[in-house]
Short mmCIF file of C-alpha atoms in Angstrom, two decimals:
data_model
loop_
_atom_site.label_atom_id
_atom_site.label_comp_id
_atom_site.label_asym_id
_atom_site.label_seq_id
_atom_site.Cartn_x
_atom_site.Cartn_y
_atom_site.Cartn_z
CA MET A 1 10.96 9.96 -16.58
CA LYS A 2 11.88 6.30 -17.07
CA ASP A 3 14.69 6.62 -14.50
CA LEU A 4 12.28 8.22 -12.07
CA LYS A 5 9.87 5.24 -12.45
CA LYS A 6 12.72 2.77 -11.93
CA THR A 7 13.91 4.71 -8.85
CA SER A 8 10.36 4.95 -7.51
CA VAL A 9 9.90 1.19 -7.73
CA PHE A 10 13.26 0.72 -5.96
CA MET A 11 12.18 3.24 -3.27
CA SER A 12 8.97 1.28 -2.77
CA LEU A 13 10.98 -1.86 -2.09
CA ILE A 14 13.19 -0.01 0.38
CA LEU A 15 10.49 1.95 2.25
CA ARG A 16 7.98 -0.91 2.43
CA HIS A 17 10.04 -4.07 2.68
CA LYS A 18 13.86 -3.86 2.77
CA PRO A 19 15.41 -0.67 4.13
CA GLU A 20 18.52 -2.68 4.98
CA ALA A 21 19.14 -3.16 1.24
CA ILE A 22 20.69 0.31 1.18
CA GLY A 23 21.81 0.40 4.80
CA ILE A 24 19.06 2.58 6.25
CA SER A 25 16.47 2.01 8.97
CA LEU A 26 12.90 3.12 9.45
CA ASP A 27 11.57 4.40 12.72
CA SER A 28 8.54 2.80 14.41
CA HIS A 29 6.21 4.82 12.19
CA GLY A 30 7.93 3.96 8.92
CA TRP A 31 9.82 7.23 8.52
CA ALA A 32 13.30 7.29 6.97
CA SER A 33 15.75 10.13 6.77
CA VAL A 34 15.56 11.72 3.33
CA GLN A 35 19.30 12.41 3.45
CA ASP A 36 20.02 8.72 4.29
CA LEU A 37 17.62 7.50 1.56
CA ILE A 38 19.29 9.63 -1.08
CA ALA A 39 22.78 8.61 0.00
CA GLY A 40 21.83 4.92 0.16
CA ILE A 41 20.20 4.91 -3.26
CA ASN A 42 23.20 6.72 -4.76
CA LYS A 43 25.52 4.01 -3.47
CA THR A 44 23.52 1.40 -5.41
CA ASP A 45 24.65 0.55 -8.97
CA GLY A 46 22.25 1.78 -11.60
CA TYR A 47 20.44 4.35 -9.47
CA TYR A 48 20.80 8.08 -8.94
CA LEU A 49 18.58 10.32 -6.78
CA ASP A 50 18.70 13.94 -5.68
CA MET A 51 16.20 16.04 -3.74
CA ASP A 52 14.49 17.49 -6.85
CA MET A 53 14.03 14.02 -8.26
CA LEU A 54 12.68 12.74 -4.94
CA GLU A 55 10.17 15.60 -4.68
CA THR A 56 9.05 14.90 -8.27
CA ILE A 57 8.59 11.19 -7.48
CA VAL A 58 6.49 11.94 -4.39
CA ARG A 59 4.43 14.65 -6.15
CA THR A 60 3.73 12.76 -9.37
CA ASP A 61 3.35 9.15 -8.18
CA ASN A 62 -0.06 8.09 -9.51
CA LYS A 63 -0.66 5.85 -6.50
CA GLN A 64 0.54 8.45 -4.01
CA ARG A 65 2.75 5.90 -2.36
CA TYR A 66 4.93 8.28 -0.38
CA SER A 67 4.62 11.16 2.11
CA PHE A 68 7.10 13.71 3.43
CA ASN A 69 6.96 15.17 6.92
CA ASP A 70 6.33 18.92 7.11
CA ASP A 71 9.91 20.00 6.54
CA HIS A 72 10.76 17.26 3.97
CA THR A 73 13.54 15.77 6.13
CA LEU A 74 11.65 12.43 6.50
CA ILE A 75 9.82 10.20 4.00
CA ARG A 76 7.72 7.07 4.28
CA ALA A 77 5.55 4.77 2.24
CA ASN A 78 1.90 5.34 3.00
CA GLN A 79 0.93 1.63 3.16
CA GLY A 80 1.81 -1.77 1.86
CA HIS A 81 4.54 -2.64 4.33
CA SER A 82 5.67 -6.18 5.04
CA ILE A 83 7.80 -4.97 7.96
CA ASN A 84 6.14 -4.08 11.23
CA VAL A 85 5.70 -0.31 11.32
CA ASP A 86 2.81 1.82 12.51
CA VAL A 87 2.06 4.41 9.78
CA GLU A 88 -0.45 6.00 12.17
CA LEU A 89 -3.53 4.92 10.23
CA LYS A 90 -6.74 6.51 11.38
CA GLU A 91 -9.67 4.17 12.01
CA ALA A 92 -12.56 5.06 9.69
CA GLU A 93 -16.05 3.86 8.87
CA PRO A 94 -15.91 2.31 5.40
CA PRO A 95 -18.52 2.59 2.67
CA GLU A 96 -21.05 -0.27 2.55
CA GLN A 97 -19.07 -2.02 -0.14
CA LEU A 98 -15.41 -2.16 -1.08
CA PHE A 99 -13.56 -4.22 -3.73
CA HIS A 100 -10.58 -6.50 -3.88
CA GLY A 101 -8.86 -7.52 -7.10
CA THR A 102 -6.78 -10.69 -7.37
CA GLY A 103 -5.77 -13.18 -9.98
CA GLU A 104 -8.24 -15.88 -11.06
CA LYS A 105 -5.86 -18.55 -9.69
CA SER A 106 -6.38 -17.25 -6.11
CA ALA A 107 -10.19 -17.05 -6.20
CA ALA A 108 -10.96 -20.56 -4.94
CA SER A 109 -8.76 -20.28 -1.85
CA ILE A 110 -10.13 -16.82 -1.08
CA ARG A 111 -13.70 -18.14 -1.29
CA LYS A 112 -12.76 -20.78 1.25
CA GLU A 113 -10.42 -18.89 3.57
CA GLY A 114 -11.31 -15.23 3.02
CA LEU A 115 -8.83 -12.44 2.42
CA LYS A 116 -5.61 -12.49 4.37
CA PRO A 117 -2.79 -9.96 4.28
CA GLN A 118 -0.26 -12.56 3.04
CA SER A 119 3.18 -10.91 3.42
CA ARG A 120 1.72 -7.47 4.18
CA LEU A 121 0.34 -6.07 7.41
CA TYR A 122 -3.20 -5.46 6.03
CA VAL A 123 -5.59 -6.58 3.29
CA HIS A 124 -5.83 -3.78 0.71
CA LEU A 125 -9.31 -2.81 -0.55
CA SER A 126 -10.41 -0.19 -3.08
CA LYS A 127 -13.49 1.95 -3.18
CA ASP A 128 -14.13 1.26 -6.88
CA LYS A 129 -14.24 -1.78 -9.08
CA GLY A 130 -11.97 -0.25 -11.76
CA THR A 131 -9.03 0.05 -9.36
CA ALA A 132 -9.62 -3.51 -8.17
CA GLU A 133 -9.56 -4.74 -11.76
CA LYS A 134 -6.21 -3.03 -12.34
CA VAL A 135 -4.79 -4.60 -9.18
CA GLY A 136 -6.18 -8.03 -10.14
CA ALA A 137 -4.64 -7.77 -13.64
CA ARG A 138 -1.18 -7.62 -12.05
CA HIS A 139 -1.79 -11.20 -10.94
CA GLY A 140 -2.99 -12.68 -14.23
CA LYS A 141 -6.60 -12.81 -15.31
CA PRO A 142 -8.36 -10.51 -12.81
CA HIS A 143 -11.03 -11.73 -10.40
CA ILE A 144 -12.95 -9.18 -8.38
CA PHE A 145 -14.48 -9.78 -4.97
CA PHE A 146 -16.74 -7.28 -3.31
CA VAL A 147 -16.52 -6.91 0.42
CA HIS A 148 -19.56 -6.24 2.62
CA SER A 149 -17.45 -3.70 4.53
CA GLY A 150 -20.40 -1.90 6.14
CA LYS A 151 -21.65 -5.17 7.58
CA MET A 152 -18.09 -6.04 8.73
CA PHE A 153 -17.72 -2.67 10.43
CA ARG A 154 -21.04 -3.04 12.26
CA ALA A 155 -19.86 -6.50 13.38
CA GLY A 156 -16.84 -4.92 15.05
CA TYR A 157 -14.11 -5.19 12.44
CA LYS A 158 -11.76 -2.23 12.12
CA PHE A 159 -11.01 -0.39 8.91
CA TYR A 160 -8.39 2.19 8.14
CA LEU A 161 -8.06 4.68 5.31
CA SER A 162 -4.47 5.28 4.22
CA GLU A 163 -3.14 8.65 3.15
CA ASN A 164 -3.50 7.60 -0.52
CA GLY A 165 -7.08 6.43 -0.29
CA VAL A 166 -6.53 2.64 0.06
CA TRP A 167 -8.87 0.96 2.56
CA LEU A 168 -7.10 -1.46 4.89
CA THR A 169 -8.27 -4.13 7.33
CA LYS A 170 -6.55 -7.09 9.01
CA SER A 171 -8.59 -9.77 7.21
CA VAL A 172 -11.91 -10.40 5.53
CA PRO A 173 -13.71 -13.64 6.52
CA PRO A 174 -15.41 -15.49 3.65
CA GLU A 175 -18.90 -14.69 4.93
CA PHE A 176 -18.26 -11.00 4.10
CA LEU A 177 -17.21 -11.63 0.51
CA GLY A 178 -19.34 -11.58 -2.63
CA GLU A 179 -18.81 -12.00 -6.36
CA ARG A 180 -20.66 -10.88 -9.43
#
């Protein structure tokens, strides 16, 4: 299972940020050929992937990072891209409140400037505080902001719900942020 985790992390890098690292390309919707992905990963030192392993990674990934097309010939990351792709997100009305976890060191600038996507295409928000705390912990001591998402939506901001349940928006101005 350790090799699957290592391969999954590498796949995330490829399918969200650097497909050229293994000589593949993504289409305008983020899809890559499964055959090309497997061949590209297998040309990389320290990695091995076959179709059974790939299906296991997609099925068991706790964050549901990946999706296959209907016949499993294409694969893509569900969100989190830094490269410009349209993963065909559906606009959705968010709950009244969403959460964003970050490291304590970023809290002051977020209070001042709001949430920005940084190197990604969207700001990532979670529907529960626990998930936001886990995300924040990856950046040091966690700091949790709550987002007045219902108020933002009514003010005309767009929200999207990814295939794996992550809420996305282009930015969150400071006036829509709160802390507890």
